């Protein structure tokens, strides 16, 4: 039988399906549930130094047949209030990856250090939120700032560090290279694609923040291209994310160079069990295509003649 | 799905409470206890139970903050955004039901009472609020053929006592298969205790901060099982409520911080 367990920058995952940041991970109980439902690891909601209520609603809507549009605005209870949530998440028995955001390299390392103290097994740097002023892409589009943030965090924590990048840039592979050169142990790609929706009867943008990020099926081709480009430039492990709904989507990402995939919007359609479902579909498909493991299929599309 | 539609009429239930009517194909198919996300352009988007479903739909609001006050001030023709229906409805399988509505939670039980009465099932409705300004739908329930009992904390309408006292009294008399309740959580927690003690099945509709309404943002998840109020709820059975460790104790605000 095909084995889909995988190792990622030293993290051992029983399944390559990982709960993406910002999806059902506001509480330890919810992350625990995702783990019980088959996720190989869980990423926390992005946590910052201070409590934030985020943006007003509408902050997250479905666009029929396209995906999900959100500008939640990094709501979080502040790093001082999340210790209990991390402990509760750890009951799930799978690696808990702490997603961290900040406005400066110091803030990233401060929050990352505290999350490590609470027992996180890896850190994911949110260098890619497309809609929060002073955060996310405003930092993640500048290779010099990316370098500084990764260095600051690596100096502070001994855990594997993943840099999560946005597709809203001309050269995502260049940013990945900068992150790895600064010491990042892996790359997560992609975050949401900057987007918007307008309601014609109201004559105004629907999201309270006006613009936000698109996720779901519509962005899979964007994510695949990003992972494919990054895989050509860096050797570090990649977590592919964006529109993974099925085992076939996951295998596409793996063939583009990913070692694992994160799942977000698909939970809406396929429920909590989405992780177990994708994993078993992936097993069947690897088997059908003659690959004994995730590693055997990894990068085959990159090296294809 | 049409995101926006127009208000067809507004009914003043009492000085504080308004029912906003509109047409919406999907929401029209809602089952009793389901909710929609209601967008008031330029103000906010908030979860609301449907107090009416079918060709014409409605939500009923008590003006408490920005969004509900803006809704209460809406007029025929105003643009309103509706998405849904979302969530798990009341199970509606019981034959003799005691409905317990507290405050604006009364809106959530309205379609359930009427659906039951259509099948000629026996319905008793206990309505409770701080003061008479917050009681509504009493006549609507009577017209549907339900027995209605009203209590207010200040005695300005009905009996001056807590609605939970009425629940104890009714359940002592027996003749109920289930209690369906929606209202302030402390009230519901007490109702659930009373029903459990009387060995009567109970279903309660919970309220939590919501962003997406369709089960991905995590804002509405409960301790310690991680159930989503917008998906696995808002209705939870007594058996399920026993495992929801935060029920009646705390919830989380918009930042995710616990508040009592
Ligand atoms: C499933 C469900 C059904 C509901 N049905 C009704 C109904 O039929 N009629 C009715 O009047 N009210 C209903 N509510 C409550 C209603 O959503 C809140 O009262 C409303 O959001 C308050 O908004 P506001 O701006 O007027 O008040 P604010 O001053 O913003 O807040 C007042 C209270 O409402 C809470 N609240 C604010 N925004 C949200 C949100 N997005 N999600 C959940 N709570 C929020 C706040 O935490 C606070 O406790 C329902 C809530 C839920 C979860
Ligand atoms: C409601 C919502 C909230 C999100 N919050 C975060 C966040 O806090 N940090 C982050 O790095 N990514 C966040 N994301 C992006 C997801 O982690 C993921 O990169 C994106 O949704 C693409 O994956 P998907 O198509 O599988 O949903 C969020 C996405 C959604 C839909
Ligand atoms: S409101 Fe988003 S998960 Fe329930």
XYZ file of C-alpha atoms and ligand atoms in Angstrom:
653
model
C 0.000 0.000 0.000
C 1.146 3.496 -0.793
C 2.427 5.424 2.179
C 1.614 9.127 2.281
C 3.425 9.967 5.487
C 6.063 12.555 4.856
C 8.858 14.471 6.535
C 9.014 18.208 6.237
C 12.004 20.161 7.563
C 12.268 17.574 10.328
C 8.526 17.486 11.068
C 6.996 14.048 10.669
C 3.531 14.143 9.144
C 1.330 11.049 9.071
C -0.573 12.646 6.203
C 0.533 15.428 3.860
C -2.732 17.331 4.349
C -2.280 20.300 6.659
C -4.895 22.707 8.032
C -4.132 26.148 6.525
C -3.777 29.277 8.635
C -6.949 31.237 9.267
C -9.243 28.262 8.670
C -10.972 26.763 11.717
C -7.968 27.427 13.907
C -9.136 30.270 16.098
C -9.306 27.869 19.035
C -7.320 24.894 20.256
C -10.532 22.869 20.224
C -11.022 23.461 16.511
C -7.403 22.601 15.665
C -7.747 19.465 17.757
C -10.819 18.574 15.757
C -8.965 19.044 12.452
C -6.270 16.706 13.756
C -8.907 14.144 14.745
C -10.341 14.505 11.252
C -7.103 13.409 9.624
C -4.928 16.500 9.190
C -1.226 15.649 9.284
C -0.437 18.977 10.964
C -2.301 22.146 11.829
C -1.301 25.768 11.381
C -2.709 28.288 13.833
C -4.497 31.440 12.821
C -1.906 34.183 12.364
C -1.086 35.589 15.784
C 0.332 39.038 16.514
C 1.659 40.900 19.520
C -1.609 42.594 20.499
C -5.317 41.641 20.368
C -7.040 42.736 17.152
C -10.737 42.496 16.354
C -10.087 42.533 12.614
C -12.311 44.211 10.073
C -16.066 44.646 10.209
C -18.328 42.240 8.319
C -18.821 41.372 5.510
C -15.355 39.924 5.968
C -15.735 36.507 4.393
C -18.160 35.600 1.616
C -18.634 32.817 -0.933
C -18.498 33.697 -4.599
C -20.577 31.045 -6.322
C -18.481 28.654 -8.373
C -15.345 30.736 -7.851
C -14.189 30.539 -4.279
C -14.074 32.508 -1.091
C -13.304 36.201 -0.747
C -12.072 37.387 2.631
C -10.669 40.369 4.430
C -10.946 39.327 8.047
C -8.097 41.657 8.982
C -5.952 39.362 11.130
C -8.298 39.140 14.112
C -6.527 37.421 16.990
C -6.557 37.531 20.776
C -2.908 38.585 21.015
C -0.017 36.233 21.692
C -0.416 36.471 25.465
C -3.836 34.857 25.243
C -3.028 31.868 23.049
C -0.988 29.555 25.280
C -4.094 27.585 26.254
C -5.165 27.305 22.635
C -1.803 25.810 21.670
C -1.964 23.307 24.517
C -5.472 22.315 23.532
C -4.375 21.927 19.906
C -1.459 19.725 20.954
C -3.939 17.111 22.249
C -4.482 16.254 18.593
C -1.097 14.542 18.496
C 0.029 16.147 15.233
C 2.553 18.970 14.794
C 1.177 22.407 15.606
C 2.701 25.088 13.399
C 2.373 28.610 14.768
C 1.564 31.273 12.199
C 2.988 34.606 13.203
C 2.587 38.115 11.845
C 4.204 41.377 12.811
C 4.911 44.892 11.659
C 8.668 44.675 12.207
C 11.319 41.911 12.370
C 11.449 42.408 16.162
C 7.709 41.862 16.486
C 7.933 38.663 14.420
C 10.734 37.284 16.595
C 9.027 38.333 19.820
C 5.772 36.591 18.937
C 7.585 33.610 17.374
C 9.630 33.181 20.526
C 6.534 33.158 22.711
C 4.773 30.657 20.449
C 7.817 28.390 20.662
C 7.589 28.691 24.438
C 3.963 27.512 24.299
C 5.057 24.333 22.515
C 4.636 25.099 18.812
C 6.655 22.667 16.718
C 7.357 25.029 13.847
C 6.790 28.640 12.904
C 5.135 29.895 9.745
C 5.800 33.547 8.970
C 2.822 35.321 7.463
C 4.628 37.471 4.936
C 1.642 37.467 2.699
C -1.672 38.640 4.092
C -2.999 40.761 1.204
C -5.221 43.120 3.139
C -3.830 44.234 6.520
C -2.199 47.653 6.591
C 1.450 47.536 7.656
C 1.525 43.727 7.700
C 1.635 40.752 5.386
C 2.384 41.624 1.796
C 3.575 45.070 2.756
C 6.538 43.239 4.280
C 6.542 40.102 2.160
C 7.121 41.842 -1.167
C 10.488 43.278 -0.205
C 13.336 40.709 -0.297
C 15.421 42.797 2.104
C 12.624 42.862 4.703
C 11.926 39.156 4.188
C 15.601 38.481 4.871
C 15.523 40.564 8.047
C 12.376 38.918 9.372
C 13.605 35.375 8.744
C 16.999 36.142 10.327
C 15.423 37.719 13.395
C 13.127 34.737 13.949
C 15.818 32.126 13.285
C 18.043 33.836 15.856
C 15.271 33.580 18.412
C 13.836 30.086 17.930
C 15.282 26.669 17.310
C 12.249 25.419 15.404
C 11.833 24.907 11.677
C 10.667 28.173 10.122
C 8.474 28.389 7.024
C 8.054 31.597 5.063
C 4.531 31.925 3.679
C 4.543 33.923 0.478
C 1.931 35.767 -1.534
C 1.336 35.348 -5.246
C 0.718 39.079 -5.628
C 4.350 39.704 -6.643
C 6.321 39.691 -9.887
C 8.950 37.191 -8.673
C 7.805 34.769 -5.976
C 10.768 32.446 -6.553
C 13.142 35.331 -5.858
C 11.453 35.946 -2.508
C 11.632 32.239 -1.678
C 15.332 32.301 -2.460
C 15.844 35.314 -0.188
C 13.956 33.577 2.627
C 15.950 30.350 2.331
C 19.232 32.229 2.076
C 18.318 33.961 5.347
C 17.780 30.599 7.031
C 14.164 29.632 6.360
C 13.721 25.854 6.521
C 10.804 25.766 4.137
C 8.351 27.753 2.059
C 4.565 27.874 2.170
C 2.934 29.102 -1.036
C 0.525 30.686 -1.640
C -1.594 33.044 0.400
C -4.762 34.469 -1.126
C -4.867 36.412 -4.383
C -5.801 40.072 -4.037
C -9.354 40.487 -5.283
C -12.709 42.174 -4.794
C -16.449 41.954 -5.410
C -18.952 44.748 -6.013
C -22.656 44.607 -5.406
C -24.492 46.422 -8.169
C -27.684 47.164 -6.258
C -25.795 48.628 -3.338
C -23.290 50.242 -5.712
C -20.345 49.481 -3.471
C -17.703 46.859 -2.711
C -19.148 44.025 -0.616
C -16.245 43.489 1.776
C -16.144 46.085 4.544
C -12.443 46.452 3.727
C -13.368 46.821 0.032
C -10.540 44.558 -1.190
C -9.507 41.195 0.152
C -8.039 37.853 -0.808
C -9.483 35.164 -3.043
C -9.057 31.507 -2.089
C -10.498 28.230 -3.263
C -10.727 26.476 -6.626
C -10.129 29.619 -8.663
C -6.593 30.076 -7.343
C -5.215 26.554 -7.772
C -3.565 27.343 -11.114
C -1.906 30.378 -9.509
C -0.651 28.353 -6.554
C 0.627 25.552 -8.769
C 2.590 27.968 -10.912
C 4.078 29.564 -7.791
C 5.152 26.228 -6.291
C 6.555 25.130 -9.638
C 8.634 28.309 -9.943
C 9.861 28.086 -6.352
C 10.800 24.422 -6.733
C 13.127 25.379 -9.558
C 14.967 27.875 -7.381
C 15.151 26.362 -3.892
C 15.751 22.931 -2.412
C 13.901 23.580 0.846
C 10.608 21.726 1.366
C 7.472 23.469 0.118
C 3.930 23.350 1.456
C 1.596 23.985 -1.460
C -1.633 25.798 -0.716
C -4.455 27.252 -2.783
C -7.492 25.405 -4.057
C -6.667 21.910 -2.828
C -10.027 20.093 -2.741
C -9.153 16.547 -3.845
C -6.356 14.016 -3.938
C -5.760 14.971 -7.537
C -5.262 18.628 -6.596
C -2.791 17.503 -3.931
C -0.871 15.342 -6.406
C -0.631 18.241 -8.836
C 1.015 20.321 -6.116
C 3.331 17.434 -5.217
C 4.341 17.019 -8.847
C 5.015 20.764 -8.980
C 7.418 20.354 -6.062
C 5.406 20.377 -2.830
C 6.100 17.931 0.008
C 2.762 18.621 1.666
C -0.389 20.582 0.937
C -2.422 22.898 3.103
C -6.178 22.823 2.875
C -8.421 25.802 3.563
C -11.532 26.699 1.610
C -12.281 23.071 0.743
C -13.463 22.464 4.312
C -16.550 24.442 3.392
C -17.593 21.938 0.729
C -16.228 18.672 2.057
C -16.504 19.166 5.811
C -14.100 18.354 8.605
C -13.260 15.017 6.983
C -11.713 16.787 3.994
C -8.234 15.844 5.265
C -8.917 12.121 5.487
C -10.757 12.211 2.165
C -7.931 13.970 0.306
C -5.387 11.632 1.865
C -7.196 8.494 0.773
C -7.804 9.878 -2.724
C -4.120 10.750 -2.926
C -3.166 7.224 -1.886
C -5.360 5.709 -4.580
C -4.027 8.057 -7.223
C -0.364 7.542 -6.301
C -1.022 3.843 -6.499
C -2.707 4.134 -9.892
C 0.160 6.240 -11.245
C 2.791 3.899 -9.855
C 4.376 6.040 -7.173
C 5.078 4.293 -3.856
C 5.283 7.525 -1.867
C 4.781 11.273 -1.922
C 8.536 11.707 -2.269
C 8.586 9.544 -5.409
C 6.066 11.802 -7.114
C 7.530 15.046 -5.904
C 8.850 17.372 -8.616
C 8.116 14.995 -11.496
C 6.468 17.844 -13.400
C 9.483 20.065 -12.765
C 11.919 17.569 -14.240
C 9.617 16.271 -16.996
C 11.272 16.508 -20.400
C -27.221 33.424 -5.638
C -28.384 37.042 -5.532
C -26.476 38.717 -2.787
C -28.708 41.750 -2.455
C -32.437 42.203 -2.597
C -34.822 44.952 -1.525
C -36.899 45.345 1.592
C -40.541 44.721 0.668
C -42.062 45.949 3.936
C -41.236 46.664 7.536
C -43.569 45.768 10.380
C -43.295 47.383 13.782
C -43.802 44.597 16.318
C -43.413 46.975 19.261
C -41.367 50.131 20.016
C -38.067 48.209 19.976
C -38.612 45.374 17.519
C -39.082 45.406 13.718
C -39.660 42.682 11.183
C -37.932 43.315 7.863
C -39.504 41.504 4.919
C -37.792 40.689 1.644
C -37.784 38.146 -1.177
C -34.893 35.717 -1.581
C -35.153 32.433 -3.432
C -32.632 30.463 -1.387
C -33.550 31.863 2.006
C -37.162 31.052 1.141
C -36.284 27.355 1.357
C -34.955 27.672 4.901
C -36.113 25.240 7.560
C -37.166 26.388 11.036
C -34.176 27.508 13.100
C -31.830 28.270 10.204
C -30.262 31.705 9.866
C -28.966 34.096 7.220
C -26.146 36.613 7.172
C -27.726 40.019 6.686
C -25.688 42.832 5.144
C -26.651 46.417 5.834
C -24.499 48.176 3.205
C -22.066 50.601 4.787
C -22.784 49.353 8.309
C -22.125 45.684 9.080
C -23.203 42.142 8.312
C -24.749 40.115 11.130
C -26.331 36.690 11.625
C -30.141 36.654 11.963
C -32.674 33.872 12.329
C -35.366 33.821 9.680
C -38.647 34.678 11.340
C -40.432 33.859 8.091
C -39.526 31.754 5.052
C -41.255 31.042 1.780
C -42.176 33.387 -1.085
C -41.632 36.231 1.320
C -38.941 35.984 3.989
C -38.276 38.053 7.078
C -35.878 38.690 9.901
C -36.948 40.241 13.172
C -34.558 42.490 15.039
C -34.347 44.183 18.359
C -32.354 47.410 18.076
C -29.352 47.008 20.359
C -26.227 48.172 18.497
C -25.171 49.729 15.180
C -26.285 46.963 12.842
C -29.585 46.130 14.485
C -30.462 49.826 14.885
C -29.696 50.465 11.214
C -31.899 47.514 10.318
C -34.698 48.722 12.529
C -34.600 51.999 10.602
C -34.891 50.367 7.171
C -37.685 51.260 4.757
C -39.423 49.548 1.866
C -37.102 49.583 -1.173
C -33.853 49.740 0.809
C -31.081 47.421 -0.350
C -30.265 44.536 1.977
C -27.752 41.724 1.434
C -28.759 38.168 2.280
C -26.670 34.999 2.168
C -27.701 31.608 3.375
C -29.687 29.932 4.752
C -27.038 28.375 6.932
C -26.923 26.021 9.871
C -28.764 23.076 11.368
C -32.485 23.561 11.925
C -34.578 22.334 14.839
C -35.227 18.642 14.294
C -39.050 19.052 14.239
C -39.628 15.363 14.926
C -41.409 15.835 18.250
C -45.171 15.962 18.706
C -45.763 17.938 21.877
C -43.391 20.811 22.277
C -42.727 23.517 24.792
C -41.077 26.455 23.039
C -39.096 28.857 25.168
C -38.080 32.198 23.685
C -36.098 34.832 25.509
C -35.585 38.375 24.164
C -34.928 38.487 20.420
C -34.441 34.712 20.542
C -38.209 34.645 20.117
C -37.588 35.239 16.388
C -35.804 31.908 16.032
C -38.709 29.780 17.269
C -41.427 31.508 15.204
C -41.267 29.386 12.061
C -40.917 26.243 14.156
C -44.090 26.988 16.110
C -46.056 27.653 12.918
C -44.747 24.572 11.131
C -45.763 22.429 14.084
C -49.186 23.968 14.321
C -49.760 23.310 10.623
C -49.420 19.636 11.460
C -51.853 20.156 14.356
C -49.229 19.282 16.912
C -49.567 20.644 20.421
C -47.478 23.749 21.108
C -47.012 25.786 24.232
C -44.902 28.912 23.927
C -43.251 30.539 26.928
C -42.007 34.018 26.148
C -39.768 35.923 28.493
C -38.084 39.314 28.435
C -36.897 42.021 30.755
C -39.802 44.281 29.880
C -42.872 44.302 27.602
C -41.038 46.384 24.972
C -39.043 43.264 24.121
C -41.947 40.832 23.850
C -43.246 40.206 20.345
C -45.105 37.598 18.276
C -47.458 36.694 21.175
C -50.501 37.283 18.984
C -48.893 35.565 16.030
C -48.413 32.421 18.142
C -51.975 32.607 19.483
C -53.323 32.959 15.952
C -51.392 29.831 15.007
C -53.203 28.009 17.794
C -50.446 27.768 20.355
C -50.902 28.261 24.056
C -48.865 31.340 25.024
C -47.467 32.255 28.429
C -45.665 35.544 28.909
C -43.335 36.577 31.685
C -41.410 39.825 32.192
C -38.768 40.579 34.805
C -40.542 43.830 35.709
C -44.097 42.576 35.446
C -44.981 45.086 32.711
C -46.604 42.282 30.689
C -47.815 38.811 31.637
C -46.558 37.305 34.874
C -43.739 38.914 36.863
C -41.284 36.021 37.149
C -38.535 34.361 35.151
C -39.495 32.401 32.089
C -37.634 29.437 33.561
C -40.209 29.319 36.390
C -42.894 28.828 33.759
C -40.815 26.073 32.173
C -40.524 24.234 35.485
C -44.237 24.516 36.034
C -45.178 23.317 32.535
C -42.788 20.382 32.648
C -44.103 19.348 36.063
C -47.484 18.943 34.407
C -45.867 16.656 31.877
C -47.298 16.107 28.395
C -44.206 17.331 26.508
C -41.821 15.330 24.301
C -39.372 18.176 23.844
C -38.376 21.705 24.684
C -37.039 24.001 21.930
C -35.329 27.131 23.154
C -33.554 30.247 21.932
C -32.547 33.241 24.020
C -29.825 34.489 26.349
C -27.408 31.660 27.030
C -27.742 31.754 30.822
C -31.493 31.319 30.355
C -30.992 28.448 27.913
C -28.519 26.714 30.212
C -31.161 26.791 32.948
C -33.862 25.527 30.576
C -31.603 22.660 29.534
C -31.009 21.731 33.185
C -34.736 21.763 33.891
C -35.483 19.637 30.827
C -32.730 17.172 31.701
C -34.060 16.850 35.237
C -37.564 16.244 33.845
C -36.130 13.747 31.315
C -37.564 15.670 28.396
C -35.549 16.105 25.206
C -34.266 19.586 24.572
C -32.885 21.555 21.625
C -31.230 24.951 22.039
C -30.150 27.469 19.417
C -26.769 28.999 20.248
C -25.333 32.381 19.378
C -21.664 33.098 18.741
C -19.635 35.710 16.925
C -19.789 34.950 13.209
C -17.799 36.036 10.215
C -18.276 33.558 7.369
C -21.445 31.700 8.369
C -20.465 28.733 6.185
C -17.895 26.979 8.312
C -14.364 28.033 7.481
C -13.328 31.097 9.508
C -13.463 29.440 12.914
C -14.948 32.426 14.765
C -17.934 30.462 16.045
C -16.230 27.236 17.177
C -17.017 25.799 20.601
C -14.962 24.196 23.365
C -13.945 21.626 23.634
C -15.162 19.637 20.646
C -14.633 22.361 18.050
C -18.238 22.298 16.774
C -19.091 25.253 14.523
C -22.256 27.069 15.569
C -22.804 28.113 11.929
C -22.661 24.503 10.639
C -23.088 21.834 13.283
C -25.376 24.397 15.018
C -26.966 26.761 15.758
C -29.304 24.040 17.070
C -27.713 21.569 19.474
C -29.487 18.768 21.311
C -29.363 18.330 25.069
C -27.061 15.361 24.646
C -24.648 17.423 22.561
C -24.854 20.393 24.913
C -23.598 18.256 27.760
C -20.300 17.915 25.896
C -20.036 21.596 25.010
C -17.930 22.684 27.951
C -18.298 26.416 27.327
C -22.112 26.374 27.111
C -23.586 28.762 29.680
C -20.100 29.819 30.787
C -18.263 31.917 28.225
C -17.877 32.762 24.553
C -15.287 34.503 22.410
C -15.353 38.079 21.170
C -14.375 39.259 17.684
C -10.668 38.970 18.510
C -11.070 35.423 19.799
C -10.609 36.353 23.448
C -12.757 34.558 25.992
C -15.430 36.669 27.632
C -17.921 35.606 30.276
C -27.450 32.252 14.611
C -27.830 33.612 15.119
C -29.129 34.086 14.948
C -29.497 35.360 15.407
N -30.773 35.770 15.206
C -31.155 37.021 15.608
C -32.469 37.494 15.364
O -33.285 36.805 14.758
N -32.774 38.746 15.782
C -31.888 39.550 16.425
O -32.235 40.689 16.765
N -30.623 39.124 16.691
C -30.234 37.878 16.288
N -28.944 37.432 16.524
C -28.020 38.317 17.253
C -27.476 39.370 16.347
O -26.636 38.814 15.345
C -26.648 40.390 17.160
O -27.481 40.924 18.137
C -26.149 41.473 16.272
O -25.015 40.998 15.590
C -25.820 42.722 17.024
O -25.247 43.667 16.139
P -25.248 45.198 16.492
O -24.284 45.873 15.572
O -26.627 45.723 16.519
O -24.731 45.240 17.974
P -23.254 45.366 18.548
O -23.271 46.531 19.447
O -22.229 45.243 17.489
O -23.174 44.010 19.390
C -24.135 43.620 20.366
C -23.940 42.141 20.639
O -24.057 41.364 19.441
C -22.893 40.611 19.200
N -22.485 40.585 17.780
C -22.055 41.625 17.002
N -21.718 41.218 15.768
C -21.922 39.870 15.755
C -21.743 38.847 14.780
N -21.217 39.091 13.582
N -22.061 37.579 15.107
C -22.587 37.292 16.324
N -22.768 38.209 17.287
C -22.432 39.479 17.015
C -21.809 41.283 20.016
O -20.827 40.337 20.397
C -22.564 41.821 21.208
O -22.697 40.878 22.223
C -28.546 36.176 16.068
C -27.243 35.712 16.242
C -26.871 34.447 15.778
C -25.464 33.980 15.960
C -11.123 33.304 6.122
C -9.666 33.142 5.801
C -8.723 33.585 6.724
C -7.361 33.445 6.460
N -6.465 33.870 7.400
C -5.140 33.674 7.182
C -4.185 34.030 8.184
O -4.525 34.512 9.268
N -2.862 33.809 7.907
C -2.442 33.277 6.726
O -1.231 33.087 6.554
N -3.326 32.911 5.777
C -4.660 33.104 5.966
N -5.566 32.720 4.997
C -5.075 32.128 3.735
C -5.094 30.595 3.788
O -4.211 30.095 4.772
C -4.699 30.010 2.421
O -3.399 30.452 2.090
C -5.656 30.412 1.316
O -6.985 30.356 1.789
C -5.542 29.531 0.075
O -5.891 28.205 0.349
P -7.334 27.563 -0.011
O -7.601 27.861 -1.444
O -7.165 26.098 0.287
O -8.316 28.212 0.886
C -6.936 32.864 5.235
C -7.883 32.423 4.317
C -9.242 32.546 4.579
C -10.235 32.059 3.573
S -18.878 31.802 11.314
Fe -17.105 31.182 10.276
S -16.867 29.112 10.960
Fe -18.773 29.716 11.783
